[in-house]
Coordinates of C-alpha atoms in Angstrom, one line a residue:
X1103 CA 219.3 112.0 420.7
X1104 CA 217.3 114.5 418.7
X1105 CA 220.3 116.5 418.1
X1106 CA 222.7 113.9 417.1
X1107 CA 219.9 113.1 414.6
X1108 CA 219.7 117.0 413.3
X1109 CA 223.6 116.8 412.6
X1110 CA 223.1 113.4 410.7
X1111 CA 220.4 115.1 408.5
X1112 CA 222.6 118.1 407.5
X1113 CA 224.9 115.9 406.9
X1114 CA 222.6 113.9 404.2
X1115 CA 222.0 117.0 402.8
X1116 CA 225.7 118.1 402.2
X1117 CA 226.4 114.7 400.3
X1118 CA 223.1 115.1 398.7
X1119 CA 223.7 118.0 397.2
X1120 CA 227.9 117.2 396.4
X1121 CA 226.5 114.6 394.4
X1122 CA 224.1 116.3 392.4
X1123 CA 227.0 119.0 391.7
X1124 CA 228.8 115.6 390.0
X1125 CA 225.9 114.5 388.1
X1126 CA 225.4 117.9 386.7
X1127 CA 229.4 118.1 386.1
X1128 CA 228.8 115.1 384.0
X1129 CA 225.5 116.2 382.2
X1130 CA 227.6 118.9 380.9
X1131 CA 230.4 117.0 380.0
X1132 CA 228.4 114.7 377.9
X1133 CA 226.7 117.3 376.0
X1134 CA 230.1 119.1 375.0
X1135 CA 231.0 115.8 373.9
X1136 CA 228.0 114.9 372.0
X1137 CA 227.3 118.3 370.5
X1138 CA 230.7 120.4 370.6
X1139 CA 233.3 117.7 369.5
X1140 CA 231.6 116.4 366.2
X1141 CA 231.2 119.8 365.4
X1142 CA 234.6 120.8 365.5
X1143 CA 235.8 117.3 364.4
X1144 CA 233.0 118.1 361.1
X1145 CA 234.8 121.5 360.9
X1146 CA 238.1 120.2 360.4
X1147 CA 237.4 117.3 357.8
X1148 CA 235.4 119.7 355.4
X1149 CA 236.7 123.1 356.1
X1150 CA 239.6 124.1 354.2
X1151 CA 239.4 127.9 355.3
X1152 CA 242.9 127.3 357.4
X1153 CA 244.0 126.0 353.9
X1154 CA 243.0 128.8 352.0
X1155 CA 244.8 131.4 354.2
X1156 CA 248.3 128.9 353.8
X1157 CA 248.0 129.0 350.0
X1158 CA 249.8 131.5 348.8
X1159 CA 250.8 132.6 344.9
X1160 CA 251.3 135.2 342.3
X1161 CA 252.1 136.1 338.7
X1162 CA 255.5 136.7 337.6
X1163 CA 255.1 137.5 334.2
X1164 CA 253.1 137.5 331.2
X1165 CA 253.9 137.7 327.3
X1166 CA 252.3 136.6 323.8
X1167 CA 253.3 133.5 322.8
X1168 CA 254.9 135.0 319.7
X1169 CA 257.0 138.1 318.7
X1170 CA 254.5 141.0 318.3
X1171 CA 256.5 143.2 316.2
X1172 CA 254.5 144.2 312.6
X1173 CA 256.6 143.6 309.4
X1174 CA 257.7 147.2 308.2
X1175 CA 256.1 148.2 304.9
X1176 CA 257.0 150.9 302.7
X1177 CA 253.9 153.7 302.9
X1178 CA 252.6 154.4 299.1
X1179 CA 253.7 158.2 298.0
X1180 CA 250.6 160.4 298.3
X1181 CA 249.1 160.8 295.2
X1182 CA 250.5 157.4 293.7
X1183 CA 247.0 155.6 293.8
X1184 CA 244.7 157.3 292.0
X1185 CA 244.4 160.0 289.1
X1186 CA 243.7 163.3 291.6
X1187 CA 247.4 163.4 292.8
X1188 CA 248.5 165.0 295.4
X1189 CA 248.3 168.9 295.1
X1190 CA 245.6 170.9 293.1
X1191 CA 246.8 171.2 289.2
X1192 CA 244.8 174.2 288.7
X1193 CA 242.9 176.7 290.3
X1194 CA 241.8 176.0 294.0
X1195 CA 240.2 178.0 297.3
X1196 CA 242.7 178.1 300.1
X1197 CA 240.2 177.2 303.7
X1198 CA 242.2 178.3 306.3
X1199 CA 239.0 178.5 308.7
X1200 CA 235.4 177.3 307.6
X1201 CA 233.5 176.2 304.6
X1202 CA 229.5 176.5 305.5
X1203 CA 228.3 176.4 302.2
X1204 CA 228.3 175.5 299.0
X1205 CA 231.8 175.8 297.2
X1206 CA 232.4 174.5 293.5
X1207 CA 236.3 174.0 292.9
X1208 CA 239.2 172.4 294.4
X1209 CA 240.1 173.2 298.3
X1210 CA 243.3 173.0 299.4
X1211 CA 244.2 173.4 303.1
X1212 CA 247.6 174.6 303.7
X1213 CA 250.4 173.7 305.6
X1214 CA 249.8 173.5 309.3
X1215 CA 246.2 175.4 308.2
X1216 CA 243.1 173.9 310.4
X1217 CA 239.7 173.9 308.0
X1218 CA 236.3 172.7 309.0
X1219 CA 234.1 171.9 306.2
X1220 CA 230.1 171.4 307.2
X1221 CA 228.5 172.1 303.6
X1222 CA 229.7 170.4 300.1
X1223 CA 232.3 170.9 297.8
X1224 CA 232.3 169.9 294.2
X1225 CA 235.7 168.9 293.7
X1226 CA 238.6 167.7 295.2
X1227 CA 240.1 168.3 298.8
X1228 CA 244.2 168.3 299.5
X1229 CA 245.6 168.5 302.8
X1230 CA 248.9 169.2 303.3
X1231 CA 251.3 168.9 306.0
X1232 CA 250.7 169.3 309.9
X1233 CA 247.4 170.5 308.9
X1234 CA 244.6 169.5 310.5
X1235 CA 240.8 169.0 308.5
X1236 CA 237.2 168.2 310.2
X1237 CA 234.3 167.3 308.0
X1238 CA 231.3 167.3 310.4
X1239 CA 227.8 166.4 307.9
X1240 CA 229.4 167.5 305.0
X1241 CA 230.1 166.3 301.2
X1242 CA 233.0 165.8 298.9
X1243 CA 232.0 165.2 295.5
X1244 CA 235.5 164.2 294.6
X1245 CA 238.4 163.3 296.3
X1246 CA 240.4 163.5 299.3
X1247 CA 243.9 163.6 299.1
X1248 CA 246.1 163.7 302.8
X1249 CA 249.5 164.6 303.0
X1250 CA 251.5 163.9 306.3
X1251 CA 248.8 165.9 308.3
X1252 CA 248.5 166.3 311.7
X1253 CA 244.5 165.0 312.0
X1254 CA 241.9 164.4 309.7
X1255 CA 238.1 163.9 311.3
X1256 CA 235.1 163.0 309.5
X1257 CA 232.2 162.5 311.2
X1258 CA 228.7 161.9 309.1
X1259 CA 230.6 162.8 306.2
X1260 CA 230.1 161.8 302.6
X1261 CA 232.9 161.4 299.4
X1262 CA 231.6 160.3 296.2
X1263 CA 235.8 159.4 295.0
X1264 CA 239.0 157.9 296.3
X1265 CA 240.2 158.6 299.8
X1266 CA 244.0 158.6 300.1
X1267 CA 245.4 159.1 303.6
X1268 CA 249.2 159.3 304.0
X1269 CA 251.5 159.6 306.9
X1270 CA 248.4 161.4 308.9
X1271 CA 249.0 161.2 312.8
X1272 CA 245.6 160.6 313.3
X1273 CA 242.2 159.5 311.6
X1274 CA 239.1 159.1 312.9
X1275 CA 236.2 158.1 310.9
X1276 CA 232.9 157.6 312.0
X1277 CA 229.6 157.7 310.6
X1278 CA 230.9 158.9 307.0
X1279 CA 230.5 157.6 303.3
X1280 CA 233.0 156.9 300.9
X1281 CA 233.2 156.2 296.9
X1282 CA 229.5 157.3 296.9
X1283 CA 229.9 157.5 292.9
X1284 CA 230.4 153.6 292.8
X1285 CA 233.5 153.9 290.4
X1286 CA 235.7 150.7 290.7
X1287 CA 237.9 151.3 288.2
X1288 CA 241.1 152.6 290.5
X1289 CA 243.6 150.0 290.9
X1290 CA 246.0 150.0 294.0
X1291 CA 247.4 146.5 294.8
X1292 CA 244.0 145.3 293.1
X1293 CA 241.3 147.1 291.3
X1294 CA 238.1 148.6 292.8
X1295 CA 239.5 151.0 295.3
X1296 CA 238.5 153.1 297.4
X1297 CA 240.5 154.1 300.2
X1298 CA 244.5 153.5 301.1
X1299 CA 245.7 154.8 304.2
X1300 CA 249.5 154.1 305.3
X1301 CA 251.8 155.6 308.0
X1302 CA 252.5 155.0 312.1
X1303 CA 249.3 156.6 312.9
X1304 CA 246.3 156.1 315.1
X1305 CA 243.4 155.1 312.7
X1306 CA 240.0 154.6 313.8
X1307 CA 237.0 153.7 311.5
X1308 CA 233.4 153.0 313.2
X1309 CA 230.3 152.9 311.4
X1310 CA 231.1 153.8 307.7
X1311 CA 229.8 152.6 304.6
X1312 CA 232.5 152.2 301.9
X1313 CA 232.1 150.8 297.7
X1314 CA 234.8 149.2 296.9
X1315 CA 238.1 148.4 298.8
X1316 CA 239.7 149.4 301.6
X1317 CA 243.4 149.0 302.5
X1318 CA 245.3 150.2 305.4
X1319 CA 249.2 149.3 305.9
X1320 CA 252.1 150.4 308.5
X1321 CA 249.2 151.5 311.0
X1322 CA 250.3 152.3 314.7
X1323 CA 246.5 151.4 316.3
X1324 CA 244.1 150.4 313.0
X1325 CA 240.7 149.8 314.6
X1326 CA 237.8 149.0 312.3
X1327 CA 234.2 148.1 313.8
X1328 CA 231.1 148.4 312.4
X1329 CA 231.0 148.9 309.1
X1330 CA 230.0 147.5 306.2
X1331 CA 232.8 147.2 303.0
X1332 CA 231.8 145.8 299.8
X1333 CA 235.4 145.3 298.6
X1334 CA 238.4 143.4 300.8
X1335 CA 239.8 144.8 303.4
X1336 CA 242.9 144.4 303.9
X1337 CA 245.3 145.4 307.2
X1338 CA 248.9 144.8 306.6
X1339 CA 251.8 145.8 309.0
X1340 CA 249.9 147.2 311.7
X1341 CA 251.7 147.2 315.1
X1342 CA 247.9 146.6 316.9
X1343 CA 244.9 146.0 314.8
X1344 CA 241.4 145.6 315.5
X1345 CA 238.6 144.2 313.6
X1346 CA 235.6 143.9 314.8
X1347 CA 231.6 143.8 313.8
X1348 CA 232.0 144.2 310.7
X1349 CA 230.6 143.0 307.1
X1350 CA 233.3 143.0 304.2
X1351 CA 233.4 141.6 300.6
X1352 CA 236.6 139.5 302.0
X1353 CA 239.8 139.7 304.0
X1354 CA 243.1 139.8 303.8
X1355 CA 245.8 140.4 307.0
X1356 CA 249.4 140.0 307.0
X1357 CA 252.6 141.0 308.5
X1358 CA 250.8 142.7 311.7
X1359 CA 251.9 143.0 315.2
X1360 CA 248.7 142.1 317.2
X1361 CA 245.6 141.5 315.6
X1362 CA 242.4 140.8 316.7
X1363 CA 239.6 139.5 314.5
X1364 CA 235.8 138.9 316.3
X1365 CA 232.3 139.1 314.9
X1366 CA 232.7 139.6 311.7
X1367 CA 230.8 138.5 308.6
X1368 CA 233.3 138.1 305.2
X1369 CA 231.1 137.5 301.9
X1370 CA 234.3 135.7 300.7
X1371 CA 237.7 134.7 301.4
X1372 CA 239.8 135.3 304.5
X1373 CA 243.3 134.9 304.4
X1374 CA 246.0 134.9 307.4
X1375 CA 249.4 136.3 306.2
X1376 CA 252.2 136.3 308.9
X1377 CA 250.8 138.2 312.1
X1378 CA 253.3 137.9 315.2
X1379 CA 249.8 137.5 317.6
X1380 CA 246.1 136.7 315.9
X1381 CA 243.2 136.2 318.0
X1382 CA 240.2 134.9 316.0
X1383 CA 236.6 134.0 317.4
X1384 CA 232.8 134.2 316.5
X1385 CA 233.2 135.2 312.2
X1386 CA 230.9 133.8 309.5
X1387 CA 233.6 133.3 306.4
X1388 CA 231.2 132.2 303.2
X1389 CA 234.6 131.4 301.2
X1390 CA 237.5 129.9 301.7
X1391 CA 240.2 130.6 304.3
X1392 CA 243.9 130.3 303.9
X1393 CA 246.4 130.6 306.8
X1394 CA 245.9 130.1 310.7
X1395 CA 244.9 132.6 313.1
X1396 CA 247.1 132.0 316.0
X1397 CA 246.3 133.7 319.4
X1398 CA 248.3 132.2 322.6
X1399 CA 249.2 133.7 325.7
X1400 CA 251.4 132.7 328.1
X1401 CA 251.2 133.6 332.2
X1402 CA 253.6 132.2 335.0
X1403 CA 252.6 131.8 338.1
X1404 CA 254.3 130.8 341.2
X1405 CA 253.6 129.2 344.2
X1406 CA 255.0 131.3 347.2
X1407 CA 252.5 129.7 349.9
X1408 CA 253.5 126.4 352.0
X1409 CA 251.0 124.0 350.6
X1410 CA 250.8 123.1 346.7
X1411 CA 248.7 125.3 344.6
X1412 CA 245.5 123.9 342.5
X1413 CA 244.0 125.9 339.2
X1414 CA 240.5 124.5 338.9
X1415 CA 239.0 127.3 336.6
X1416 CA 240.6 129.8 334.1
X1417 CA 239.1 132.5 332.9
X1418 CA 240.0 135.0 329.7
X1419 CA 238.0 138.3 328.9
X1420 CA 235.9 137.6 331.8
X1421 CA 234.6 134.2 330.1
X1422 CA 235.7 130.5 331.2
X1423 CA 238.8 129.4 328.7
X1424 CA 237.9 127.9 325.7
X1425 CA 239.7 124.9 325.4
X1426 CA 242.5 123.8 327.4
X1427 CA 245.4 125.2 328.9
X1428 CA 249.3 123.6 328.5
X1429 CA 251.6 123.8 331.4
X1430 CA 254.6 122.8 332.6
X1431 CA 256.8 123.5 335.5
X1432 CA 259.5 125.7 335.3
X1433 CA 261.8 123.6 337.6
X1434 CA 261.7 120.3 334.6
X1435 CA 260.1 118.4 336.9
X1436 CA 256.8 116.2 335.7
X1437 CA 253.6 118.0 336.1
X1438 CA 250.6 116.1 338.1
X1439 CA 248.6 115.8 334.8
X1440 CA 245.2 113.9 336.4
X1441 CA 246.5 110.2 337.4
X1442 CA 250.0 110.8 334.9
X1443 CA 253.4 112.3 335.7
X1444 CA 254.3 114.2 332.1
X1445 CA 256.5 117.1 331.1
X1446 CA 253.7 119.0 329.6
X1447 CA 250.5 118.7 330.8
X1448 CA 247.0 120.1 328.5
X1449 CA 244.0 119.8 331.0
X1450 CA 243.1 121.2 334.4
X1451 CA 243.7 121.3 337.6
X1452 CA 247.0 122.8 337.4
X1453 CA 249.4 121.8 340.1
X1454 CA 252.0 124.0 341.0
X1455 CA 253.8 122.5 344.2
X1456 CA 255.5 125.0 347.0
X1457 CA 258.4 126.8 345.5
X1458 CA 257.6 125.6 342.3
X1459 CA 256.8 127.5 339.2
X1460 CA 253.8 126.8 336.5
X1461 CA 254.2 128.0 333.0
X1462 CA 250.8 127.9 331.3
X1463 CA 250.1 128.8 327.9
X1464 CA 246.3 129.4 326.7
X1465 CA 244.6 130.0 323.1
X1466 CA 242.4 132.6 323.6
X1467 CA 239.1 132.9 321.7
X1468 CA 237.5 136.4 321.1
X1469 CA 234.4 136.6 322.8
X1470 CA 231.0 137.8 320.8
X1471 CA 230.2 141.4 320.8
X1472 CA 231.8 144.8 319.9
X1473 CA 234.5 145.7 322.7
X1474 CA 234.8 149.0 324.7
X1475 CA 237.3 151.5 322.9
X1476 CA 240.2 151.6 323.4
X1477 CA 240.4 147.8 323.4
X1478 CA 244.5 146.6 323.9
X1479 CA 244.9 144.0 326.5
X1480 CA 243.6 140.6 327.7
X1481 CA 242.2 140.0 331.3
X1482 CA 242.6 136.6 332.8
X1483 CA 241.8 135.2 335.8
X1484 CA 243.1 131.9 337.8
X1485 CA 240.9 129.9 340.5
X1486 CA 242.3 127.9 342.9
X1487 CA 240.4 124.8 344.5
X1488 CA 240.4 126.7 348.1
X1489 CA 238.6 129.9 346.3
X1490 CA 241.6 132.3 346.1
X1491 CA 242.6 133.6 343.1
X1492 CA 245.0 136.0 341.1
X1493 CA 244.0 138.1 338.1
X1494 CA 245.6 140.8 336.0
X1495 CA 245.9 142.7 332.5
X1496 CA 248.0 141.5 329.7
X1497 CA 248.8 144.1 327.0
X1498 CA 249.1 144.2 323.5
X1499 CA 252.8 146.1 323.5
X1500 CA 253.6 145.7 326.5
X1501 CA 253.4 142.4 328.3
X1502 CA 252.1 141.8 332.0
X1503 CA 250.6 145.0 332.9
X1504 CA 251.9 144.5 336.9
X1505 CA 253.1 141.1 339.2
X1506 CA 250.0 140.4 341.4
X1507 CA 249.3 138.3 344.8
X1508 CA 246.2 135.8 344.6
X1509 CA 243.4 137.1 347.1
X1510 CA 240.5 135.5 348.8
X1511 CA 237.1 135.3 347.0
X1512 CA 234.2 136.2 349.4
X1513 CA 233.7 133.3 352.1
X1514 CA 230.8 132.3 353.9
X1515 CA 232.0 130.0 356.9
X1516 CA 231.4 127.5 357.7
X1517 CA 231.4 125.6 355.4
X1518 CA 234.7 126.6 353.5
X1519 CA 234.9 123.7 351.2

């Protein structure tokens, strides 16, 4: 009896203890229900990250919306605008080294010479061709007169007459003073002269004060910033051109390449000629203004991922787009324009469905400020809505700079909306 009733306890025990193993199975299987499956089930309806990894897309090319090829213009003989001409008519010191002090008297430095000039002259200076000439702190009371040289540098440099730069590979100005004297009396295309440069040169003015005018034609790069002209300046037939920061009597551009025009302040009229690209943005004009100033770009991108592509954001120069963008696809078929199907669509999102091309044309705007130097492209950047994005470097002369993939921006998961 007493050990028929031991075995019936153990017994107890043994389905005791099976069915607390089954509660407990079912404790745990409620709380992965309760806790694990909304989670995953949030996951899914609000996380896109699986999206973002399936979106796929790059640019194909790039180009201005115009032709950027300047106008050719004939270069103005050296010595043909102003009264000094274009070689010494008497008497003259030949610098075929230094001049570190005072010298009264023409200078003339030969061909192919190399002179450095660091004190005055009183008189005029012509260089002649493939030489080179550096005026570091010094003074011309006269005139410079440049003949198809091979560089011309004038850094805190002062010259009380005309400056007449012809053909000269390269110029580079900064610093310097020019017409000191105030005469206004030299006529080129219009009267109150005071420097003409021409040729397919490099051509860099920074931080100059001229009296009078200042024109520049058939430049290569012309890049003027910072200084302050009392006459028009005028840039005509430049292949790139840069004006920048500057305060001028008025201004006059035409038949350039590229041209871009940003912070400046014109005490008169500005007038746009026929430029194959002009970019415009952030000038004070007190006159009036004839012409237009455009500046588009154009970028294709397409979609090379399996779900549909979605610009939300655009960026130029590192800055959200001013204004709108235009796009259509390049198959012909209607773009998703908000709640519309058009041809051409001029708002964001841009949709670009799989296999499917978007070409998108933007007005760019330049942004406030002086720019690094050298200063020749535009950088843009598109965003899609599931955070990747592709960016990249449109030149001046030369288009799309290279064909990139769009890449994640950094993630912090979850969520991943």
């Amino acid at each position: 009896m007493l050990s028929n009733l031991r075995r019936s306890r153990r017994g107890v025990a043994t389905i005791i203890a099976e069915v607390m193993m089954v509660l407990i199975v079912i404790l745990m299987s409620a709380i992965v229900y309760v806790w694990v499956v909304p989670a995953f089930t949030s996951q899914a309806s609000k996380d896109n990250a699986g999206a973002a990894y399936a979106e796929k897309f790059e640019t194909v090319r790039a180009q201005f919306a115009t032709y950027v090829v300047s106008i050719p213009e004939t270069v103005a003989a050296c010595g043909s605008q102003d009264t000094i001409g274009c070689a010494p008519s008497g008497s003259y010191l030949t610098c075929g080294g230094s001049i570190i002090s005072p010298h009264t008297g023409d200078v003339l430095v030969p061909v192919n010479g190399v002179c450095l000039i660091t004190s005055t002259v009183n008189g005029n200076v012509y260089v002649s061709n493939g030489a080179n000439l550096t005026v570091i702190g010094g003074t011309i009371n006269g005139g410079l007169e440049v003949d198809s040289a091979s560089s011309v540098t004038l850094t805190n440099a002062g010259i009380s007459g005309f400056t007449g730069l012809y053909n000269v590979q390269t110029v580079s100005i900064t610093g310097s003073r020019f017409n000191t004297s105030g005469n206004l009396g030299i006529c080129t295309d219009a009267c109150g002269a005071a420097m003409y440069a021409g040729g397919r040169g490099y051509f860099s003015m920074t931080n100059s004060n001229v009296t009078g005018q200042v024109e520049n034609e058939v430049g290569h790069n012309t890049i003027v910033n910072n200084n302050h002209i009392t006459g028009r300046l005028e840039i005509e037939s430049a292949d790139l051109g840069q004006i920048i920061n500057n305060v001028v009597g008025s201004l006059d551009l035409d038949q350039n390449g590229t041209i871009v025009i940003a912070g400046n302040i014109v005490n008169g009229t500005a007038k746009y000629g026929t430029n194959g690209w002009c970019g415009t943005g952030n000038n004070q004009i007190s006159g009036s203004t004839t012409g237009t100033c455009i500046g588009n770009v154009e970028v294709d991108v397409s979609n090379t991922g399996s779900i549909p592509t979605k610009f939300v954001a655009v960026y130029m120069t590192n800055i959200p787009l001013a204004g709108s963008p235009s796009w259509q696809l390049a198959s012909g078929n209607p773009t998703q324009c908000g709640n519309a199907l058009l041809a051409t669509c001029n708002q964001l999102p841009i949709v670009i469905p799989v296999g499917d091309m978007a070409e998108i044309t933007m007005g760019w705007t330049a942004p406030s400020g002086a720019f690094p130097l050298p200063w020749n492209y535009i950088y843009f950047i598109f965003v899609s809505s599931h955070q990747n994005y592709v960016d990249g470097y449109l030149y001046f002369q030369q288009g799309l700079g290279m064909p990139l993939q769009s890449r994640l921006e950094q993630r912090i998961c979850p969520p991943c909306y």
